[in-house]
CSV table of C-alpha atoms in Angstrom, one decimal:
chain,number,residue,atom,x,y,z
A,1,MET,CA,-5.2,29.5,43.7
A,2,GLY,CA,-4.4,31.9,41.1
A,3,ARG,CA,-3.4,35.5,42.9
A,4,ALA,CA,-6.2,36.6,40.6
A,5,THR,CA,-8.5,34.3,41.4
A,6,ALA,CA,-7.8,34.9,45.1
A,7,VAL,CA,-8.5,38.7,44.8
A,8,ALA,CA,-11.6,38.4,42.2
A,9,ALA,CA,-13.3,37.0,44.6
A,10,LEU,CA,-13.0,39.5,47.1
A,11,VAL,CA,-13.7,42.1,44.7
A,12,LEU,CA,-16.7,40.6,43.5
A,13,SER,CA,-17.9,40.3,47.7
A,14,ALA,CA,-17.5,43.7,48.6
A,15,ALA,CA,-19.4,45.1,45.4
A,16,LEU,CA,-22.3,43.0,46.4
A,17,ALA,CA,-22.1,43.4,50.4
A,18,SER,CA,-24.5,46.6,51.1
A,19,ALA,CA,-24.0,46.3,54.7
A,20,CYS,CA,-20.4,45.5,55.6
A,21,ARG,CA,-21.5,45.0,59.1
A,22,PRO,CA,-23.6,42.2,59.2
A,23,THR,CA,-21.4,40.2,56.7
A,24,ALA,CA,-18.1,40.8,59.1
A,25,ARG,CA,-19.7,39.7,62.1
A,26,GLU,CA,-21.2,36.5,60.3
A,27,LEU,CA,-17.5,36.3,60.3
A,28,ALA,CA,-16.6,36.8,63.5
A,29,ARG,CA,-18.1,34.3,64.9
A,30,GLY,CA,-16.5,31.7,64.9
A,31,PRO,CA,-13.9,30.2,67.6
A,32,ALA,CA,-11.6,33.3,66.7
A,33,GLY,CA,-14.1,35.8,67.5
A,34,ALA,CA,-12.6,39.1,65.9
A,35,ASP,CA,-9.3,37.5,64.9
A,36,GLY,CA,-11.1,35.7,62.5
A,37,PRO,CA,-11.7,37.8,59.6
A,38,ARG,CA,-8.2,39.7,60.5
A,39,ALA,CA,-6.5,36.1,60.3
A,40,LEU,CA,-8.0,35.2,57.6
A,41,VAL,CA,-7.2,37.8,54.9
A,42,GLU,CA,-3.6,38.6,56.3
A,43,ALA,CA,-3.7,35.1,55.2
A,44,LEU,CA,-4.5,35.3,51.4
A,45,ALA,CA,-2.5,38.3,51.7
A,46,ASP,CA,0.6,37.2,52.8
A,47,ARG,CA,0.1,34.0,50.1
A,48,PHE,CA,-0.8,35.7,47.1
A,49,GLY,CA,1.1,38.9,48.0
A,50,PRO,CA,5.5,39.5,47.4
A,51,ILE,CA,7.0,36.6,47.3
A,52,GLU,CA,10.9,35.3,48.2
A,53,ARG,CA,11.3,32.1,46.4
A,54,GLU,CA,14.2,29.3,47.5
A,55,PRO,CA,16.8,28.8,44.7
A,56,GLY,CA,15.1,25.3,44.1
A,57,PHE,CA,12.0,26.5,43.8
A,58,ASP,CA,12.8,30.0,41.6
A,59,ALA,CA,14.5,27.0,39.5
A,60,LEU,CA,11.6,24.7,39.2
A,61,ARG,CA,9.0,27.1,38.7
A,62,PRO,CA,10.4,27.8,34.8
A,63,LYS,CA,10.5,24.2,33.6
A,64,LEU,CA,7.3,23.1,35.2
A,65,ALA,CA,5.7,26.0,33.0
A,66,ARG,CA,7.5,25.2,29.8
A,67,ALA,CA,6.2,21.2,30.3
A,68,ALA,CA,2.5,22.0,31.8
A,69,LEU,CA,2.0,21.2,27.3
A,70,VAL,CA,4.6,18.9,26.2
A,71,PRO,CA,5.6,17.0,30.2
A,72,SER,CA,8.3,15.0,28.8
A,73,TRP,CA,10.2,17.8,28.8
A,74,VAL,CA,10.9,17.6,33.1
A,75,PHE,CA,9.6,14.4,33.3
A,76,ASP,CA,13.0,12.9,33.4
A,77,ASP,CA,14.7,15.4,34.9
A,78,ALA,CA,16.0,14.9,38.2
A,79,THR,CA,16.3,18.1,39.1
A,80,ALA,CA,13.0,18.6,39.5
A,81,TRP,CA,11.4,16.2,41.3
A,82,THR,CA,12.2,14.9,45.4
A,83,THR,CA,9.8,11.9,44.8
A,84,ARG,CA,9.4,9.3,42.3
A,85,GLY,CA,8.4,6.2,40.9
A,86,ASP,CA,9.2,4.3,37.6
A,87,ASP,CA,5.9,5.6,35.7
A,88,TRP,CA,5.5,8.9,38.3
A,89,ARG,CA,7.0,11.9,39.7
A,90,ALA,CA,6.8,14.3,42.6
A,91,VAL,CA,7.5,17.5,44.0
A,92,GLU,CA,6.0,18.9,47.3
A,93,LEU,CA,6.5,22.8,48.2
A,94,ALA,CA,6.2,25.1,50.6
A,95,GLY,CA,4.9,28.2,52.2
A,96,TYR,CA,5.5,30.3,55.2
A,97,ALA,CA,6.8,33.8,57.0
A,98,PRO,CA,9.4,32.7,58.9
A,99,GLY,CA,8.9,36.3,61.4
A,100,GLY,CA,9.1,38.0,58.0
A,101,ALA,CA,8.6,38.3,54.2
A,102,TYR,CA,6.9,35.7,52.6
A,103,ARG,CA,8.8,32.6,51.7
A,104,ILE,CA,8.3,29.5,49.1
A,105,GLY,CA,10.7,27.0,49.1
A,106,VAL,CA,10.8,22.4,47.8
A,107,ARG,CA,9.9,20.3,50.0
A,108,GLY,CA,10.8,16.3,50.4
A,109,GLU,CA,7.9,15.9,53.1
A,110,ALA,CA,6.5,19.3,53.2
A,111,PRO,CA,3.9,20.1,56.7
A,112,TRP,CA,0.9,20.4,57.4
A,113,PRO,CA,-0.7,24.0,57.1
A,114,ALA,CA,-1.7,24.9,60.5
A,115,ALA,CA,-0.8,28.9,61.3
A,116,PRO,CA,-2.9,31.1,59.2
A,117,GLY,CA,-0.6,32.0,55.9
A,118,GLN,CA,1.0,28.5,55.9
A,119,TYR,CA,0.4,26.6,52.3
A,120,ARG,CA,1.7,23.4,51.1
A,121,GLY,CA,1.7,22.5,47.4
A,122,ARG,CA,2.1,18.7,45.4
A,123,VAL,CA,3.0,18.9,42.1
A,124,ARG,CA,2.3,15.2,40.6
A,125,LEU,CA,3.3,13.9,36.9
A,126,GLN,CA,2.0,10.6,35.3
A,127,ARG,CA,3.2,9.0,32.2
A,128,VAL,CA,-0.1,7.6,30.6
A,129,ALA,CA,1.9,5.9,28.1
A,130,GLY,CA,2.1,7.3,24.3
A,131,GLY,CA,2.9,10.4,25.0
A,132,ARG,CA,-0.6,10.9,27.3
A,133,PHE,CA,0.7,12.1,30.7
A,134,GLU,CA,-1.9,13.2,33.7
A,135,TRP,CA,-0.8,16.4,35.5
A,136,THR,CA,-2.4,16.6,39.5
A,137,VAL,CA,-1.6,19.3,41.8
A,138,ASP,CA,-3.6,19.9,45.1
A,139,GLU,CA,-2.9,22.9,47.0
A,140,GLU,CA,-4.1,23.9,50.9
A,141,LEU,CA,-2.9,27.5,52.9
A,142,ALA,CA,-4.3,27.9,56.4
A,143,VAL,CA,-6.3,30.6,56.8
A,144,GLY,CA,-7.3,30.5,60.9
A,145,ARG,CA,-10.2,29.8,62.5
A,146,VAL,CA,-13.4,30.9,60.4
A,147,ARG,CA,-14.9,27.9,59.7
A,148,PRO,CA,-17.0,27.2,55.8
A,149,SER,CA,-19.5,27.9,58.3
A,150,ASP,CA,-19.2,31.3,59.3
A,151,LEU,CA,-18.4,31.7,55.4
A,152,ALA,CA,-21.4,30.5,54.1
A,153,ALA,CA,-23.2,32.3,56.8
A,154,ALA,CA,-21.3,35.4,55.6
A,155,LEU,CA,-22.0,34.8,51.8
A,156,ASP,CA,-25.8,34.5,52.5
A,157,ALA,CA,-25.9,37.5,55.1
A,158,MET,CA,-23.8,39.5,52.0
A,159,PHE,CA,-26.8,38.0,50.1
A,160,ARG,CA,-29.2,39.2,52.2
A,161,ALA,CA,-28.3,43.0,52.2
A,162,ALA,CA,-27.8,42.5,48.9
A,163,GLY,CA,-31.4,41.6,47.7
A,164,ALA,CA,-32.8,44.0,50.3
A,165,SER,CA,-30.5,47.0,49.2
A,166,SER,CA,-32.4,50.3,46.1
A,167,GLU,CA,-29.6,50.2,44.1
A,168,ALA,CA,-28.7,53.8,45.2
A,169,SER,CA,-28.1,52.7,49.0
A,170,ALA,CA,-25.7,50.1,47.9
A,171,ARG,CA,-23.3,51.9,45.9
A,172,ALA,CA,-23.4,54.7,48.7
A,173,ALA,CA,-22.8,51.8,51.4
A,174,ILE,CA,-20.3,50.1,49.3
A,175,GLY,CA,-18.0,53.4,49.9
A,176,GLU,CA,-18.9,53.8,53.9
A,177,ALA,CA,-18.3,49.9,53.9
A,178,PHE,CA,-15.1,49.3,52.2
A,179,PRO,CA,-13.8,52.7,52.0
A,180,ARG,CA,-10.2,51.6,51.9
A,181,ALA,CA,-10.7,48.5,50.0
A,182,SER,CA,-12.8,50.8,47.8
A,183,ALA,CA,-10.3,53.3,47.5
A,184,LYS,CA,-7.4,50.8,46.4
A,185,LEU,CA,-9.0,48.4,44.0
A,186,GLY,CA,-10.5,51.3,42.5
A,187,LEU,CA,-8.2,52.2,41.0
A,188,LEU,CA,-7.7,49.3,38.7
A,189,LEU,CA,-11.5,48.5,38.7
A,190,ARG,CA,-14.5,50.4,38.2
A,191,LEU,CA,-18.1,49.7,39.4
A,192,GLU,CA,-20.0,50.7,36.1
A,193,GLU,CA,-23.9,49.2,37.3
A,194,LEU,CA,-24.5,47.6,40.1
A,195,ALA,CA,-28.1,47.5,39.1
A,196,LEU,CA,-31.1,45.6,41.7
A,197,GLN,CA,-35.0,44.8,40.2
A,198,PRO,CA,-37.6,43.4,42.9
A,199,ASP,CA,-39.9,41.7,41.0
A,200,VAL,CA,-43.6,39.9,41.7
A,201,HIS,CA,-41.8,36.7,42.4
A,202,GLY,CA,-40.3,38.3,45.6
A,203,ALA,CA,-36.8,38.4,44.6
A,204,THR,CA,-34.4,40.4,43.6
A,205,SER,CA,-32.7,40.4,40.4
A,206,VAL,CA,-28.6,41.6,40.4
A,207,ARG,CA,-26.8,43.1,37.1
A,208,LEU,CA,-23.3,43.8,38.6
A,209,ALA,CA,-20.5,45.0,36.0
A,210,VAL,CA,-17.1,46.3,37.0
A,211,ARG,CA,-14.6,47.4,34.4
A,212,LEU,CA,-10.9,47.0,33.8
A,213,THR,CA,-9.4,49.8,34.3
A,214,PRO,CA,-5.4,49.5,33.7
A,215,ALA,CA,-4.2,53.0,33.6
A,216,GLY,CA,-5.5,53.9,36.9
A,217,ILE,CA,-2.6,51.0,38.5
A,218,ARG,CA,0.3,53.2,35.6
A,219,GLY,CA,2.0,55.1,37.5
A,220,PHE,CA,2.9,52.7,40.5
A,221,ALA,CA,2.7,49.5,38.4
A,222,PRO,CA,3.7,49.8,35.0
A,223,ARG,CA,4.2,46.8,33.7
A,224,TYR,CA,1.8,45.0,35.6
A,225,ALA,CA,-0.8,47.9,33.6
A,226,ALA,CA,0.6,46.9,30.5
A,227,PHE,CA,0.1,43.1,30.8
A,228,LEU,CA,-3.1,43.6,31.7
A,229,GLU,CA,-3.7,45.9,28.8
A,230,LYS,CA,-2.6,43.5,26.7
A,231,TYR,CA,-3.6,40.0,27.8
A,232,ALA,CA,-6.8,40.8,29.5
A,233,ARG,CA,-8.7,43.4,26.9
A,234,PRO,CA,-8.5,40.5,24.5
A,235,ILE,CA,-10.3,38.0,26.2
A,236,ARG,CA,-13.8,37.4,25.5
A,237,MET,CA,-16.0,35.1,27.2
A,238,SER,CA,-19.4,33.9,28.6
A,239,LEU,CA,-20.7,31.6,31.0
A,240,VAL,CA,-23.9,29.9,32.0
A,241,VAL,CA,-24.2,27.9,34.8
A,242,ALA,CA,-27.9,26.1,35.0
A,243,ASP,CA,-29.6,23.3,36.7
A,244,THR,CA,-30.4,19.8,35.6
A,245,GLU,CA,-33.7,21.1,33.9
A,246,GLY,CA,-32.1,23.7,31.8
A,247,ALA,CA,-33.0,26.6,34.6
A,248,ALA,CA,-29.8,29.0,34.9
A,249,TRP,CA,-28.7,30.8,38.0
A,250,TRP,CA,-25.6,33.1,37.7
A,251,THR,CA,-24.1,34.3,34.3
A,252,LEU,CA,-20.6,35.9,33.7
A,253,GLU,CA,-19.8,37.9,30.2
A,254,ALA,CA,-16.4,39.0,29.7
A,255,ALA,CA,-15.7,41.6,26.8
A,256,ASP,CA,-12.9,44.9,26.3
A,257,ASN,CA,-12.2,45.1,29.8
A,258,LEU,CA,-16.2,45.6,31.3
A,259,TRP,CA,-16.9,42.2,33.5
A,260,THR,CA,-20.7,41.4,34.1
A,261,VAL,CA,-22.3,38.5,36.2
A,262,ARG,CA,-26.3,38.0,36.6
A,263,LEU,CA,-27.9,36.6,39.9
A,264,ARG,CA,-31.1,36.3,41.4
A,265,LEU,CA,-31.2,36.9,45.2
A,266,ARG,CA,-34.4,35.8,47.5
A,267,ASP,CA,-34.2,35.7,51.2
A,268,GLY,CA,-30.4,35.6,51.2
A,269,SER,CA,-29.8,32.5,48.8
A,270,LEU,CA,-29.5,32.0,45.0
A,271,VAL,CA,-32.8,31.1,43.2
A,272,PRO,CA,-33.2,31.0,39.2
A,273,LEU,CA,-33.2,33.8,36.7
A,274,ASP,CA,-36.4,33.5,35.5
A,275,GLY,CA,-39.6,32.0,37.1
A,276,PRO,CA,-40.6,31.2,40.5
A,277,ALA,CA,-38.4,32.1,43.0
A,278,ASP,CA,-39.9,29.4,45.6
A,279,ARG,CA,-36.5,26.7,44.6
A,280,ARG,CA,-32.9,26.5,46.3
A,281,LEU,CA,-29.7,26.1,44.9
A,282,PRO,CA,-29.3,22.0,44.0
A,283,SER,CA,-26.4,20.7,44.5
A,284,ARG,CA,-25.7,19.4,40.6
A,285,LEU,CA,-25.0,22.1,38.6
A,286,ARG,CA,-24.0,22.2,34.2
A,287,ALA,CA,-21.7,24.9,33.8
A,288,THR,CA,-21.6,25.9,29.5
A,289,GLY,CA,-19.2,28.7,28.3
A,290,ASP,CA,-17.6,30.4,25.5
A,291,TYR,CA,-13.9,31.1,25.6
A,292,SER,CA,-11.6,33.4,23.5
A,293,THR,CA,-8.4,35.7,23.4
A,294,ARG,CA,-5.6,36.9,21.5
A,295,MET,CA,-2.4,35.1,21.7
A,296,GLY,CA,0.6,36.5,19.4
A,297,ARG,CA,-1.0,37.6,16.4
A,298,PHE,CA,-3.1,34.7,17.1
A,299,ASP,CA,-6.7,34.6,18.4
A,300,VAL,CA,-7.7,31.5,20.1
A,301,GLY,CA,-10.4,30.1,22.4
A,302,ALA,CA,-12.8,27.2,22.9
A,303,ALA,CA,-16.9,27.0,22.2
A,304,ARG,CA,-19.7,25.0,24.3
A,305,LEU,CA,-17.1,24.1,27.0
A,306,ALA,CA,-18.8,22.4,29.3
A,307,ALA,CA,-18.1,21.1,33.2
A,308,ASP,CA,-20.6,18.8,35.4
A,309,VAL,CA,-20.5,20.6,38.7
A,310,ALA,CA,-21.4,19.1,42.0
A,311,LEU,CA,-21.2,21.6,45.6
A,312,THR,CA,-20.1,20.5,48.7
A,313,ARG,CA,-21.9,22.2,51.6
A,314,THR,CA,-21.4,19.8,54.8
A,315,ALA,CA,-20.8,21.8,58.1
A,316,GLY,CA,-16.9,21.4,57.7
A,317,GLU,CA,-16.4,22.0,54.0
A,318,LYS,CA,-18.2,24.0,51.3
A,319,GLY,CA,-16.6,23.7,47.9
A,320,LEU,CA,-17.5,22.9,44.3
A,321,SER,CA,-15.7,20.4,41.6
A,322,ALA,CA,-16.3,20.5,37.6
A,323,ARG,CA,-15.4,18.2,36.1
A,324,PHE,CA,-14.6,18.2,32.1
A,325,HIS,CA,-16.0,15.1,29.7
A,326,GLU,CA,-16.7,16.6,26.6
A,327,GLU,CA,-14.7,18.6,24.9
A,328,PRO,CA,-15.4,21.3,22.7
A,329,ASP,CA,-15.7,23.6,19.6
A,330,TRP,CA,-11.5,24.9,19.2
A,331,GLN,CA,-11.3,27.8,18.4
A,332,LEU,CA,-7.4,28.2,16.5
A,333,PRO,CA,-5.5,29.0,13.5
A,334,PHE,CA,-6.9,27.6,9.8
A,335,LEU,CA,-4.0,25.0,9.6
A,336,VAL,CA,-3.2,24.6,13.5
A,337,SER,CA,-6.8,23.5,13.8
A,338,LEU,CA,-6.5,20.9,11.4
A,339,LEU,CA,-4.4,18.8,12.8
A,340,LEU,CA,-4.9,19.1,16.6
A,341,HIS,CA,-8.6,17.4,16.9
A,342,GLY,CA,-6.3,14.0,18.4
A,343,PRO,CA,-4.2,15.4,21.1
A,344,LEU,CA,-6.6,17.8,22.4
A,345,ARG,CA,-10.2,15.3,22.8
A,346,TYR,CA,-7.5,13.0,25.2
A,347,PRO,CA,-7.9,15.7,28.1
A,348,PHE,CA,-11.7,15.1,28.3
A,349,GLU,CA,-12.2,10.8,27.4
A,350,GLY,CA,-12.1,8.3,30.6
A,351,PRO,CA,-12.0,10.1,33.6
A,352,GLY,CA,-11.7,13.2,32.0
A,353,SER,CA,-10.4,16.5,33.9
A,354,GLU,CA,-11.3,17.9,36.6
A,355,VAL,CA,-10.6,21.2,39.0
A,356,LEU,CA,-12.1,21.4,42.7
A,357,TRP,CA,-12.2,24.8,45.2
A,358,ALA,CA,-13.3,24.1,49.2
A,359,ALA,CA,-13.3,25.5,52.1
A,360,ARG,CA,-12.4,22.5,54.8
A,361,GLU,CA,-11.8,22.6,57.9
A,362,ALA,CA,-8.4,20.9,59.3
A,363,PRO,CA,-8.6,17.0,61.1
A,364,GLY,CA,-6.2,19.3,64.3
A,365,GLY,CA,-9.0,22.4,63.7
A,366,GLY,CA,-8.9,25.5,61.7
A,367,THR,CA,-9.8,26.1,58.2
A,368,LEU,CA,-8.0,25.2,54.9
A,369,LEU,CA,-8.6,26.5,51.1
A,370,VAL,CA,-7.5,23.4,49.1
A,371,GLY,CA,-7.4,22.8,45.7
A,372,HIS,CA,-7.3,20.1,43.4
A,373,TYR,CA,-6.6,19.6,39.6
A,374,ARG,CA,-5.8,17.4,37.1
A,375,ALA,CA,-5.5,17.6,33.6
A,376,ARG,CA,-4.6,15.5,30.6
A,377,VAL,CA,-2.1,15.8,28.2
A,378,HIS,CA,-1.4,14.6,24.8
A,379,GLU,CA,2.0,15.3,23.5
A,380,THR,CA,2.6,16.5,19.5
A,381,TRP,CA,4.0,19.5,17.8
A,382,ILE,CA,1.1,21.8,18.0
A,383,LEU,CA,0.9,21.4,21.8
A,384,ARG,CA,5.1,22.1,22.3
A,385,TRP,CA,3.4,25.4,20.0
A,386,LEU,CA,1.0,26.4,22.0
A,387,GLY,CA,2.5,25.1,24.9
A,388,GLY,CA,5.3,28.1,23.6
A,389,LEU,CA,2.2,30.9,23.0
A,390,THR,CA,1.9,30.3,26.3
A,391,SER,CA,5.3,30.6,28.2
A,392,ASN,CA,6.0,33.8,26.5
A,393,ALA,CA,2.5,35.4,27.8
A,394,LEU,CA,4.0,34.0,31.8
A,395,GLY,CA,7.2,34.9,31.1
A,396,GLU,CA,6.6,38.7,30.3
A,397,PHE,CA,4.3,38.7,33.4
A,398,ARG,CA,6.9,37.2,35.6
A,399,ARG,CA,9.5,39.8,33.8
A,400,GLY,CA,8.2,43.0,36.3
A,401,ALA,CA,4.7,42.5,35.9
A,402,GLU,CA,4.8,39.7,39.0
A,403,ALA,CA,5.9,41.6,41.5
A,404,GLU,CA,3.9,44.7,41.1
A,405,ALA,CA,0.5,43.0,41.0
A,406,ASP,CA,1.9,40.9,44.4
A,407,ARG,CA,2.2,44.1,45.9
A,408,PHE,CA,-0.5,45.9,44.6
A,409,HIS,CA,-3.1,42.6,46.0
A,410,ARG,CA,-1.1,42.9,48.9
A,411,ASP,CA,-2.2,46.4,49.2
A,412,CYS,CA,-5.6,45.2,48.3
A,413,LEU,CA,-6.2,42.4,50.6
A,414,LEU,CA,-4.2,44.5,53.8
A,415,ALA,CA,-7.4,47.5,53.3
A,416,LEU,CA,-10.4,45.0,53.2
A,417,ARG,CA,-9.3,43.4,56.5
A,418,ASP,CA,-8.5,46.5,58.0
A,419,ASP,CA,-12.9,47.5,56.4
A,420,LEU,CA,-13.7,44.5,58.1
A,421,VAL,CA,-11.6,44.2,61.7
A,422,ALA,CA,-13.7,47.6,61.5
A,423,ALA,CA,-17.0,47.0,60.8
A,424,ALA,CA,-17.0,43.3,62.6
A,425,ALA,CA,-15.8,46.2,66.4
A,426,PRO,CA,-18.9,46.1,68.6
C-alpha cells in the first residue's frame, strides 16, 4: 500500500464525486457514525504521512530495497530477519502513533492492528533452488469502523451522483464539496477534463483527465517536485480492463504527466464502455497493459502485461486480486534483452506472481485495509544491473524527496478529512 496509491485513490474519488454529501453520509452509516470517515482518513494520513523510523527499521529498509531483485544479498544477513527456517527468512513490522509522531519498527511478532492507524507488515523470503527465490509481503492497516459495505455504498453513491450530473455542474460541485482538498491537491494535480456524456442506453460515459504539475509544489517541496519531474514525466502506460467476453469496462492511459481514465456508469454501477448498459460488473476480469519509462540513460518497459483479476464482493470484504501468469514483451536495451529472457520468465511460471488489495472486516471488529504481494525472482547478473537502476531511483527519493512527499500527502489527506466531516454533518 504505497503512499502514491493511497493518495491517487482518494484523488480519483474526490474528482468523481459530483455531490459529496451522499458519499460522506454513506461512510457515516457505520457503527462509528460521523466519526467513521474521520478515523478512516486520519489512519491513512498517519500511515502515509511523516514517519519516525526506529533504528532497526531504518537499517533494514536499504537492505530490502537493494535485495529486491537479488535476494541472495540479504538471505544470509542475520541482522535483517527475526525468524528463520532452513530455506526461509521473515521479519515483521509494526506501525503506531504513541501519542505523537507515527513510528514504524521491527518486531519479533507484530501485534494485531486494532486502533485506527495501527499497522502490521510481514516480509518473507523463500529460497526455492538454483538462484530462485520468492518474496511474500503481507500488510494490514486498521482504519476504524467504516465497514467494507459502507465503502461500497459510498462508491455507489459517488457513481450515481456522477452519472446524474452535467460537466459544468460536476466541476462546480467538486470545488464546493471539497474546498480544502481541492486547494491542497490542486497544487500538484490539475483537472484538465471531466466529460460526462449521456447515451441512448441510459448510461453516462465519463472521461476524467488529471495532469501532474510538479511546479506547483516546488516552493515548499523542491526535492519532491524534482523527483516527480524526473521519474513521473517519462512514464507511458495504457491499461484496459475487460471481461471474459472481451468487453472493456474501463481504461487508463498516461503520457507526459497526463493521466486519463474512461468508464461508463448507469444507476450507480459500472457498465461496459460500449453497447447496451444492462450488464453488471462480473467477478472475473482480465487486465492488459503496456508500460514504459526511462531509468538513467535507458528506456525500459513491458508490452502486453496481462493479469487475471478476481473481485471479492462479500459483506465483510471488498477487494481485488491480480495473478500474473504470462510473460510480457520486454522493452530493454538491446544487449540486455538478448540475455534476459530466461530470468524474467520465471516470475510468470508455475503459480506466477500476484497482488491483492482489500478492505476486510477484522475478527474483533473494525476494518483493515490489507495488501498481499508475492513475486518470484531468478537471479542473474542482469537483474543485478536492473536492481542497481531501481536502487538509484529509490535512493534519490529517500534523500530529501520522501520527507517532503510525506508532509504533502498528509496535508492533502487531512484536508479531505475535514471536507468529509463537514459533508457528513446533519
